[in-house]
Amino acid sequence: MARACRVYRLQVNPVANVEKPRLAVPGAIDVFSPEEVHVLVRAAALEQDAAILLTAAFTGLRQGELVALRWRDVDFAGSYIRVTASYTNGELSTPKSGKVRSVPMAPEVTEALARLGQRERFVRPNGLVFLGQVGGLSTRRRSSAATALRCAQPACDRCAFTISATFGTR
């Protein structure tokens, strides 16, 4: 605010006497064990939902990155996923870091995505891996990724939102 006062030549800083709130010290991230991930996967209603959960847990991709993932970005031979885009706030954009990155695929992820790639439609290289209700990105319902994460919550005591944090901590 001091900068705003200088730039806009304010006579008085309107928030000078406001006390800063104390921020809670961040604790440890409560992540899922591999066994808990498999409980969530078994609780998934659809094969695609199970694949989303496995991919989130064992690659660390964010929800928007999962939604934007295309078959051309899945390298089965090299066993990695190239993260090139994210679907956030109703728009396709770059990943949060602003950079393309590659993440390794665990064998379970490779197998789940290979099975998903056997579906009859929507598997061309430019096609989305995880489809919305009508075969593309869905702006009405963020994606089946969001639905899978919400529906999986009863299968485990912790919030399903932390599933992608599992990858980086194991």
JSON list of C-alpha atoms in Angstrom, two decimals, residues 39-41 43-44 53 147-156 158 160 163:
[
{"chain": "A", "resi": 39, "resn": "VAL", "atom": "CA", "xyz": [-9.48, -47.86, -2.50]},
{"chain": "A", "resi": 40, "resn": "LEU", "atom": "CA", "xyz": [-10.46, -44.66, -4.30]},
{"chain": "A", "resi": 41, "resn": "VAL", "atom": "CA", "xyz": [-9.84, -46.27, -7.69]},
{"chain": "A", "resi": 43, "resn": "ALA", "atom": "CA", "xyz": [-14.77, -46.88, -5.67]},
{"chain": "A", "resi": 44, "resn": "ALA", "atom": "CA", "xyz": [-14.78, -45.04, -9.02]},
{"chain": "A", "resi": 53, "resn": "LEU", "atom": "CA", "xyz": [-7.62, -40.90, -9.94]},
{"chain": "A", "resi": 147, "resn": "THR", "atom": "CA", "xyz": [-16.69, -35.53, -10.42]},
{"chain": "A", "resi": 148, "resn": "ALA", "atom": "CA", "xyz": [-14.42, -38.51, -9.80]},
{"chain": "A", "resi": 149, "resn": "LEU", "atom": "CA", "xyz": [-12.61, -36.64, -7.04]},
{"chain": "A", "resi": 150, "resn": "ARG", "atom": "CA", "xyz": [-15.87, -35.58, -5.40]},
{"chain": "A", "resi": 151, "resn": "CYS", "atom": "CA", "xyz": [-17.45, -39.04, -5.66]},
{"chain": "A", "resi": 152, "resn": "ALA", "atom": "CA", "xyz": [-14.35, -40.76, -4.29]},
{"chain": "A", "resi": 153, "resn": "GLN", "atom": "CA", "xyz": [-14.39, -38.74, -1.08]},
{"chain": "A", "resi": 154, "resn": "PRO", "atom": "CA", "xyz": [-16.64, -41.13, 0.88]},
{"chain": "A", "resi": 155, "resn": "ALA", "atom": "CA", "xyz": [-14.16, -43.95, 0.21]},
{"chain": "A", "resi": 156, "resn": "CYS", "atom": "CA", "xyz": [-11.51, -42.22, 2.31]},
{"chain": "A", "resi": 158, "resn": "ARG", "atom": "CA", "xyz": [-9.47, -37.20, 3.89]},
{"chain": "A", "resi": 160, "resn": "ALA", "atom": "CA", "xyz": [-9.96, -36.09, -2.29]},
{"chain": "A", "resi": 163, "resn": "ILE", "atom": "CA", "xyz": [-4.74, -36.83, -4.22]}
]
